[in-house]
Short mmCIF file of C-alpha atoms in Angstrom, two decimals:
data_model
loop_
_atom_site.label_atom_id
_atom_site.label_comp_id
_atom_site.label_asym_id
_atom_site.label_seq_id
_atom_site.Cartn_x
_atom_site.Cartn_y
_atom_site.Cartn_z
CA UNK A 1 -2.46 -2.17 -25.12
CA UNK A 2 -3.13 -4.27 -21.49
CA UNK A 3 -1.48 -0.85 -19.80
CA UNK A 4 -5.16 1.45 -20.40
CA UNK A 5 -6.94 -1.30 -18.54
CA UNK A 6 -5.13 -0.89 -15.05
CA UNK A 7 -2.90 2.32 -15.73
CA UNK A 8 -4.08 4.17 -12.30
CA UNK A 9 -1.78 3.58 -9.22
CA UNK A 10 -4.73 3.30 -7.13
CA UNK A 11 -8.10 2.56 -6.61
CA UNK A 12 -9.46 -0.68 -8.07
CA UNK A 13 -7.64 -0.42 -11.54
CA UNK A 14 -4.93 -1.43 -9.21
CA UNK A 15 -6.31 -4.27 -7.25
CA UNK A 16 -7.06 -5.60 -10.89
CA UNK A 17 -3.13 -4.87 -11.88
CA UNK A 18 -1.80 -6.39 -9.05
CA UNK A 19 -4.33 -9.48 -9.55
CA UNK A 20 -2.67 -10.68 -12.88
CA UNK A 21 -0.22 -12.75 -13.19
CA UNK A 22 3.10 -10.97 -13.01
CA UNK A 23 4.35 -12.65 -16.55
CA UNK A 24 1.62 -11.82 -18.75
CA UNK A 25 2.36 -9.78 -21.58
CA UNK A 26 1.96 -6.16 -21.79
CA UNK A 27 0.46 -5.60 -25.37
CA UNK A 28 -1.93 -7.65 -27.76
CA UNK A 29 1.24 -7.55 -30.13
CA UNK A 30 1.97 -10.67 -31.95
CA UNK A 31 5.68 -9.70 -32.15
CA UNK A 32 6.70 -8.12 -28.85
CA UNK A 33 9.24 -5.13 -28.30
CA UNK A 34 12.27 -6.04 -26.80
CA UNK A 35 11.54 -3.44 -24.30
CA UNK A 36 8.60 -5.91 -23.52
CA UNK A 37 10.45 -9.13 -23.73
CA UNK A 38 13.38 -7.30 -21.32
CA UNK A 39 10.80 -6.07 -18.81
CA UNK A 40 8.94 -9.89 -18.61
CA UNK A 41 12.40 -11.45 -18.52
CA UNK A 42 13.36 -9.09 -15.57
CA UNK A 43 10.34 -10.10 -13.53
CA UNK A 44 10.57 -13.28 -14.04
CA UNK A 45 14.11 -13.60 -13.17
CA UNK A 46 13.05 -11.94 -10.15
CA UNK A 47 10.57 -14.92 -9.32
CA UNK A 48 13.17 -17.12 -9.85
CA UNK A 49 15.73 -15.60 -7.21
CA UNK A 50 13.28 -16.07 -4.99
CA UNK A 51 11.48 -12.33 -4.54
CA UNK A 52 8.16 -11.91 -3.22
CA UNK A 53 5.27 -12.32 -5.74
CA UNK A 54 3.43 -9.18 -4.17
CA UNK A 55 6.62 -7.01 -5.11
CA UNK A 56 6.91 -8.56 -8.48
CA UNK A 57 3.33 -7.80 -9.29
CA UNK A 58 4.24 -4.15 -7.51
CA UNK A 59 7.33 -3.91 -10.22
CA UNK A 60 5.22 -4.89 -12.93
CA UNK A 61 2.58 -2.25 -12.31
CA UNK A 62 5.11 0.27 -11.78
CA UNK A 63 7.02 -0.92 -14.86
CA UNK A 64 4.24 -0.43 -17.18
CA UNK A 65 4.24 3.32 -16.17
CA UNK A 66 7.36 3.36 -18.06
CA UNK A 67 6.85 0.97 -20.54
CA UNK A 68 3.49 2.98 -22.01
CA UNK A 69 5.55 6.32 -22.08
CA UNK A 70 8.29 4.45 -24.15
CA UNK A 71 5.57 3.15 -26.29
CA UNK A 72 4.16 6.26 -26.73
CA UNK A 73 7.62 7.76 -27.82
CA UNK A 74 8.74 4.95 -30.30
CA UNK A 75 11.36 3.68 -27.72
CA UNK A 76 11.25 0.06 -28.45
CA UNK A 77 14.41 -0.92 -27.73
CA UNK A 78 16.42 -0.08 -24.47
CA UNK A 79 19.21 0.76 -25.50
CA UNK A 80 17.41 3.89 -27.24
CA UNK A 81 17.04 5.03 -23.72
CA UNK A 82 19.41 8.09 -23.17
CA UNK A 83 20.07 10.06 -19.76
CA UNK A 84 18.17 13.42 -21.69
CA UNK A 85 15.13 10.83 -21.87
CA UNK A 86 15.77 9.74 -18.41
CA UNK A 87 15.12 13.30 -17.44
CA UNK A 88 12.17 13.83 -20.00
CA UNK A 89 10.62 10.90 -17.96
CA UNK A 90 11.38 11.98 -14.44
CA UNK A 91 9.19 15.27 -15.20
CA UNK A 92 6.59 13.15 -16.86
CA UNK A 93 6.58 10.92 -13.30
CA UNK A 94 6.27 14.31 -11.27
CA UNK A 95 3.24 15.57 -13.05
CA UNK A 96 1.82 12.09 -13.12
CA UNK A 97 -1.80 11.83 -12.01
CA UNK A 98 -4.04 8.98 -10.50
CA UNK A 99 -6.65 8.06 -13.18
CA UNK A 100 -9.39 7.73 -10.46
CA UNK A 101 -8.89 10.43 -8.58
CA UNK A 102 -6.96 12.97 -11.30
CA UNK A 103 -4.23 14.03 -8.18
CA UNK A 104 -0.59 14.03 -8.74
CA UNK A 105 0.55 11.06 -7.14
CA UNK A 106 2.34 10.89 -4.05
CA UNK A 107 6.57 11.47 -3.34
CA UNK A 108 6.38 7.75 -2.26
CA UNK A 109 4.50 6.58 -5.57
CA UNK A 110 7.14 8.62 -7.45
CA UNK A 111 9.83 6.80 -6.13
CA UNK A 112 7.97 3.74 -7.08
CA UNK A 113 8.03 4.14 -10.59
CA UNK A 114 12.38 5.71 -10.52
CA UNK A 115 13.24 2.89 -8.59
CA UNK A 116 12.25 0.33 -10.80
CA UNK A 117 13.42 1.53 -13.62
CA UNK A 118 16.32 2.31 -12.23
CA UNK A 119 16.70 -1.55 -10.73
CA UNK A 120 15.67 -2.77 -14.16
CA UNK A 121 18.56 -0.80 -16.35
CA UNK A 122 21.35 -1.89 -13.50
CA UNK A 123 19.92 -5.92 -14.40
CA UNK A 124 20.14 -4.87 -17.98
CA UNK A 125 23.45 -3.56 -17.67
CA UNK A 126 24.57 -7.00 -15.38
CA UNK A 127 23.19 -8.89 -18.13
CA UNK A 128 25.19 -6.82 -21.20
CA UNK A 129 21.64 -6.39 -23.01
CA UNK A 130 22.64 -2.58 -22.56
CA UNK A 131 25.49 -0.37 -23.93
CA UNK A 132 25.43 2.25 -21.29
CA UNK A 133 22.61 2.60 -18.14
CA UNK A 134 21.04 5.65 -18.35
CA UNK A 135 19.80 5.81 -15.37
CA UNK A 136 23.24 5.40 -13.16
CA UNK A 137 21.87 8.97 -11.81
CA UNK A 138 18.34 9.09 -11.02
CA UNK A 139 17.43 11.26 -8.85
CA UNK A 140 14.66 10.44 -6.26
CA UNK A 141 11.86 12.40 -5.33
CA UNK A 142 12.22 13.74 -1.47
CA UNK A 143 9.63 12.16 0.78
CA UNK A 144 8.04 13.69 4.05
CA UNK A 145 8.22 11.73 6.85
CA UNK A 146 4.29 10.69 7.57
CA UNK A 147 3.20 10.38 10.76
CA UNK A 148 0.68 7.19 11.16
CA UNK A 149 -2.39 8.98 11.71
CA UNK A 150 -5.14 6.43 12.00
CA UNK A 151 -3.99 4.68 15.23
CA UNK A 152 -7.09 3.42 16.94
CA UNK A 153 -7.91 3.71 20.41
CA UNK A 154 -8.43 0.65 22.71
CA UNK A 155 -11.73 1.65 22.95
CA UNK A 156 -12.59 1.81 19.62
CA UNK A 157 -10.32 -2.13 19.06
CA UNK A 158 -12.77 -3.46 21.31
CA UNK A 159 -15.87 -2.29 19.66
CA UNK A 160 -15.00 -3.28 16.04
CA UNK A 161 -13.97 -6.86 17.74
CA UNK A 162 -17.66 -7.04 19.11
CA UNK A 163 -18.58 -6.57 15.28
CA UNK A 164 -18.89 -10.42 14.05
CA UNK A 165 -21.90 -12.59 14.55
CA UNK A 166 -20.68 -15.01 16.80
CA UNK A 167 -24.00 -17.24 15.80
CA UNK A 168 -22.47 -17.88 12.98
CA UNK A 169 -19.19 -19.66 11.33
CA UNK A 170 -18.46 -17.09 9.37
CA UNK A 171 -18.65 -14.53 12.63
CA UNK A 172 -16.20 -16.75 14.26
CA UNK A 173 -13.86 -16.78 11.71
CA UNK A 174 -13.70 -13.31 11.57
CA UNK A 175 -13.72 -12.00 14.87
CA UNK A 176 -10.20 -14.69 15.16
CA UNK A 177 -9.00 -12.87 11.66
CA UNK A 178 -9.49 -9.61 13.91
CA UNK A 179 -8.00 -10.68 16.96
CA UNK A 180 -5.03 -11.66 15.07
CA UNK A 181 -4.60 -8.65 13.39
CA UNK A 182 -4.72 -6.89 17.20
CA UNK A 183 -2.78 -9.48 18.85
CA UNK A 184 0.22 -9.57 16.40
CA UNK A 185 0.26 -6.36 13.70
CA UNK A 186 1.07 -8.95 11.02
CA UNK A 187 0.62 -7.52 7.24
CA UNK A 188 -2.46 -9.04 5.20
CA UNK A 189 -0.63 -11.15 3.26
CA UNK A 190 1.01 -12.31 5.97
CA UNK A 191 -2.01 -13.37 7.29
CA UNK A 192 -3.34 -15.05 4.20
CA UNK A 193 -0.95 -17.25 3.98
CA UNK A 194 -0.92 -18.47 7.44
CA UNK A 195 -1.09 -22.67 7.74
CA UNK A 196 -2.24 -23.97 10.55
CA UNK A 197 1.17 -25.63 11.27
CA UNK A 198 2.23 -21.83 11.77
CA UNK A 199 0.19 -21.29 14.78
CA UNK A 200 1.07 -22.69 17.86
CA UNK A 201 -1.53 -22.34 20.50
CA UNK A 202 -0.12 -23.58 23.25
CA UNK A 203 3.34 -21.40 23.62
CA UNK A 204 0.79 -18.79 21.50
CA UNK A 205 3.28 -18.03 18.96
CA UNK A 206 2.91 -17.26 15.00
CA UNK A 207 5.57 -18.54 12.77
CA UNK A 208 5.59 -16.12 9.74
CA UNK A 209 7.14 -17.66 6.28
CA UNK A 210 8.51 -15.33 4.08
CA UNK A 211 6.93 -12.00 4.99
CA UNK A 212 8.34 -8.81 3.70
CA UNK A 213 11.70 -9.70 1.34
CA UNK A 214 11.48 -13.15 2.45
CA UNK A 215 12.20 -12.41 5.72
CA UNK A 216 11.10 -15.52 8.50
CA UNK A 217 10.32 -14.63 12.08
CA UNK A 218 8.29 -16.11 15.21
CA UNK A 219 6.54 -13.66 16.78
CA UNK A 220 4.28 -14.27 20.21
CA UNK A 221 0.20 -13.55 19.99
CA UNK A 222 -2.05 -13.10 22.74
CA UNK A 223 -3.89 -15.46 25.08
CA UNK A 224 -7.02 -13.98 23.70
CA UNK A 225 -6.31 -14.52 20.33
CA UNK A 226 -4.94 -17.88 20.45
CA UNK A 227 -8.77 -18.64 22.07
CA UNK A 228 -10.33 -17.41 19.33
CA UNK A 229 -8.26 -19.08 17.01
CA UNK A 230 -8.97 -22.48 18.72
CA UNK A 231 -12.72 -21.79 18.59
CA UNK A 232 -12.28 -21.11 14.96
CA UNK A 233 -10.41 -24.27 14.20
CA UNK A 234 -12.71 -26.68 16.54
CA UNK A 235 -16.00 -25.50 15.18
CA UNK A 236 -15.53 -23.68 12.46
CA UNK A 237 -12.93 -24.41 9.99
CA UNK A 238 -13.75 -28.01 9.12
CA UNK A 239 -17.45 -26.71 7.36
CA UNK A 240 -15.92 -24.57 4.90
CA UNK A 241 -13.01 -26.37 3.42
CA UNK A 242 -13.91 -28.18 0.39
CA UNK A 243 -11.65 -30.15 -1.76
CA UNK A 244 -8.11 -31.22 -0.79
CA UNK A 245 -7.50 -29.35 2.23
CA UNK A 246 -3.83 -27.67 1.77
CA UNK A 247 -4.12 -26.15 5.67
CA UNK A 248 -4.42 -22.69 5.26
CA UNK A 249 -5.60 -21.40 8.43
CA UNK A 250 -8.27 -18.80 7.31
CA UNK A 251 -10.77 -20.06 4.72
CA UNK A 252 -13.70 -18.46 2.29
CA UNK A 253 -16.83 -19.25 1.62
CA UNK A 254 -16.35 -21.05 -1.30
CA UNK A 255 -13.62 -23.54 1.06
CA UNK A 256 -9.97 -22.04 -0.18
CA UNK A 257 -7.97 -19.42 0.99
CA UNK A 258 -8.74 -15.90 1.61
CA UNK A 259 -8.14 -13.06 -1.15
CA UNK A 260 -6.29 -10.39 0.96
CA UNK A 261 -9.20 -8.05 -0.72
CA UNK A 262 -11.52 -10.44 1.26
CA UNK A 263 -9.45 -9.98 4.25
CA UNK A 264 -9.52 -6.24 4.35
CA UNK A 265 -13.77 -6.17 3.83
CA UNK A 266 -13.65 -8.18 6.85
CA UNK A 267 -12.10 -4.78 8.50
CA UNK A 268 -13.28 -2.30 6.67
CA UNK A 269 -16.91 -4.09 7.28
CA UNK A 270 -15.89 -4.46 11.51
CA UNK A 271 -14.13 -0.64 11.33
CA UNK A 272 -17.76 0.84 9.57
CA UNK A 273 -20.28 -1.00 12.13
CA UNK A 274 -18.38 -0.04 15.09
CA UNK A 275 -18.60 3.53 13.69
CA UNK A 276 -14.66 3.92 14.05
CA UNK A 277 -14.27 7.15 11.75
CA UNK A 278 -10.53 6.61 10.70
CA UNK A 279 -9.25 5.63 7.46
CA UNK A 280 -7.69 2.73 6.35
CA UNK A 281 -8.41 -1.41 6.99
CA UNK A 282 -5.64 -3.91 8.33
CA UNK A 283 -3.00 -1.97 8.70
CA UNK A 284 -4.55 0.15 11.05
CA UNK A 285 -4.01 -3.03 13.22
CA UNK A 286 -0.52 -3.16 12.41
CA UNK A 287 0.08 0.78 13.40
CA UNK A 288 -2.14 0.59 16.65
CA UNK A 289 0.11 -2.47 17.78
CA UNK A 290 3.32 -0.80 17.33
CA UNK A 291 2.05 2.54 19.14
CA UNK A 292 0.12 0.57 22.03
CA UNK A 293 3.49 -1.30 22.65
CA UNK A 294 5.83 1.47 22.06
CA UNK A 295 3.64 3.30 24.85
CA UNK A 296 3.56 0.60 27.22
CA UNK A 297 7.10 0.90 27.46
CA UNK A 298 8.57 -2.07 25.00
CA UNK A 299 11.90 -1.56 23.85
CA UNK A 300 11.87 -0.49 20.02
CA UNK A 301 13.77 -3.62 19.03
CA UNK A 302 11.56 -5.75 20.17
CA UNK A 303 8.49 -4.23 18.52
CA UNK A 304 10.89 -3.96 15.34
CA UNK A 305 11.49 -7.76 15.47
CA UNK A 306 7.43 -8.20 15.99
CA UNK A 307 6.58 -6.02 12.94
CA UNK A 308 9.48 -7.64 10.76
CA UNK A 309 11.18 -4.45 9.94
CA UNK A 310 14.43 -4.61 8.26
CA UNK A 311 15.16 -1.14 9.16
CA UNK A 312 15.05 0.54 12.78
CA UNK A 313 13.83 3.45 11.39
CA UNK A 314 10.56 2.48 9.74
CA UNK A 315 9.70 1.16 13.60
CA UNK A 316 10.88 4.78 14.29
CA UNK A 317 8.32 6.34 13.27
CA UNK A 318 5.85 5.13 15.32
CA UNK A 319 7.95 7.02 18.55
CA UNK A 320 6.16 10.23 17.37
CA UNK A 321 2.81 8.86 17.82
CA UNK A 322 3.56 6.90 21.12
CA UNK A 323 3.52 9.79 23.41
CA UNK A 324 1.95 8.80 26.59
CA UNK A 325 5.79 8.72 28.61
CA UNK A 326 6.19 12.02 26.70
CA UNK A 327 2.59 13.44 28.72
CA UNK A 328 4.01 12.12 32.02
CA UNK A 329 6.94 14.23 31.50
CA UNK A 330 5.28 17.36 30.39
CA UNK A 331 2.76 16.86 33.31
CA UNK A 332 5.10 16.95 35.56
CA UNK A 333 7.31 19.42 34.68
CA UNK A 334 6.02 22.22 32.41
CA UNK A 335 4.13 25.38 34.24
CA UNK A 336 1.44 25.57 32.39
CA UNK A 337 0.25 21.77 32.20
CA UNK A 338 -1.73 22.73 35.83
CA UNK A 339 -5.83 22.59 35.18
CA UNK A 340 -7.34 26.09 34.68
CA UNK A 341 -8.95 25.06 38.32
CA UNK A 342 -5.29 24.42 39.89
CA UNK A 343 -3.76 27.10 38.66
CA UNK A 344 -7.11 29.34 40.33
CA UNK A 345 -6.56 27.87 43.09
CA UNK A 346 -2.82 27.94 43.74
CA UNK A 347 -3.35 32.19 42.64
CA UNK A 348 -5.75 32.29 45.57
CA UNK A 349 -3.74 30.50 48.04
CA UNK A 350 -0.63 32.70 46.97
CA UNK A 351 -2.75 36.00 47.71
CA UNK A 352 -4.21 35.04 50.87
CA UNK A 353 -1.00 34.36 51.87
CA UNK A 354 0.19 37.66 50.74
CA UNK A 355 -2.60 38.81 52.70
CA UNK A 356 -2.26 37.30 56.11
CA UNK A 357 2.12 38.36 56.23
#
């Protein structure tokens, strides 16, 4: 069965998951379930209404959670799902464990693996391949609102963009891949499937196609950035394509375009030499953007329309973190914020004072 290959839901089984194409099938079996053939029909119907390929491949991993425990049960046939099952499988998702590193898997992950079973029973059910949906009332695990944690410091920006070898193309490249990343808080596969139609260096804007749930927006980038970009595309670009050139802005080595795992050494490799001790690769860029805005007083809309969130509150979150209007406050208005040294100070003026009346 394909599943034991890539059944962790993290770690590099699931780089390798996510890697294959979203259609192929899920067992060696010359005669497919019709579980099987439903769950490959689902996802490709999904491709065909237009959904993201990174979420389809996301679906797919997820759905093979629940396709091995059906296996494993002799439930070949969905309609042999019933809501007792549905329950039976809802414990067997809370106890579930990472294959890498053997911990229960997050609230978030949970929800994962309900939701898209859930989503694929309420397509079975629009479809009539289904009786009745067993799964009309899943119940979702609660989720703790997470604080982004690994927001970098200015400081620390700077030295990881000092990271690439500007003596060579390759340097270049990257250190425009990194001010990117700063300038804009774009996702990674956002930025891998930049053109370089999608860049416009002289109003310094980034047109994003079809980023999260297909959703288009223009977003600006910085002066700096849009140098570095230039630099990359004058002297740099032109020696690694090879082949038909399709114009995709960031190329490899080997003269195509960028695996987003390529993308996120090119971090990870800037974060480690600049000694930056937080975890995490790209979308550290993407969090430190939001909070650096957020705290130099942009209105949350705005950085909402920059990070293409669909929802206010996912921008939100990043209010808790952006704290330095919060510090002027407190400064200025809670007792004990004085230094140790002012406070001394202010005692002794009181009692001399005191002593002089």
């Amino acid at each position: 069965m394909g599943f034991n290959r890539y059944a962790s839901t993290g770690g590099k089984e699931k780089k390798i998951a996510l890697a294959l194409r979203y259609h192929q099938p899920l067992t060696n079996e010359t005669s497919p379930s019709l579980l099987e053939k439903r769950i490959l029909e689902y996802l490709d119907n999904q491709k065909s209404l237009g959904m993201n390929i990174h979420t389809i491949r996301g679906q797919r991993f997820y759905l093979e959670v629940f396709f091995k425990w059906c296996m494993e049960r002799g439930i070949e046939d969905p309609n042999q799902m019933t809501i007792s099952l549905v329950d039976r499988y809802q414990k067997y998702v809370s106890q579930y464990r990472n294959q890498v590193t053997k911990k229960v898997i997050t609230p978030e992950t949970q929800n994962h693996i309900l939701i898209s079973m859930k989503t694929l029973y309420e397509w079975m059910q629009r479809r009539e391949y289904i009786v009745k949906n067993p799964c009309w009332n899943v119940r979702l695990v609660k989720t703790p609102k997470r604080i982004p944690r690994n927001i970098l410091k200015v400081e620390e920006v700077e030295k990881m963009l000092l990271v690439p070898d500007l003596e060579s193309g390759l340097g270049v490249r990257n250190r425009a891949i990194l001010e990117l990343f700063y300038s804009t808080g774009i996702r990674r596969f956002e930025l891998q499937k930049l053109k370089i139609s999608d860049v416009d260096l002289v109003n310094r804007t980034v047109f994003i196609l079809e980023g999260k749930r297909r959703q288009d927006r223009l977003i600006p980038m910085s002066e700096r950035a849009s140098d570095w970009i230039r630099k990359y595309l004058e002297e740099v670009r032109i020696t690694l394509v090879k082949g038909p050139d399709d114009g995709t802005l960031f190329v490899s080595v080997r003269g195509g375009k960028m695996d987003t795992s390529r993308i996120g050494e090119v971090v990870k490799a800037a974060k480690e030499k600049a000694e930056v001790e937080k975890k995490g690769s790209t979308h550290m860029f993407r969090h430190t953007t939001a909070t650096l805005m957020l705290d130099n007083g942009a209105d949350i809309r705005h950085v909402q329309e920059m990070l293409g969130h669909r929802d206010l509150n996912s921008t939100q979150i990043y209010t808790h973190v952006a704290i330095r209007k919060l510090q002027e406050v407190y400064e200025k208005t809670h007792p004990s914020a004085e230094s140790l040294d002012n406070t001394s100070k202010n005692k002794n003026v009181d009692t001399q004072a005191s002593d002089t009346s």
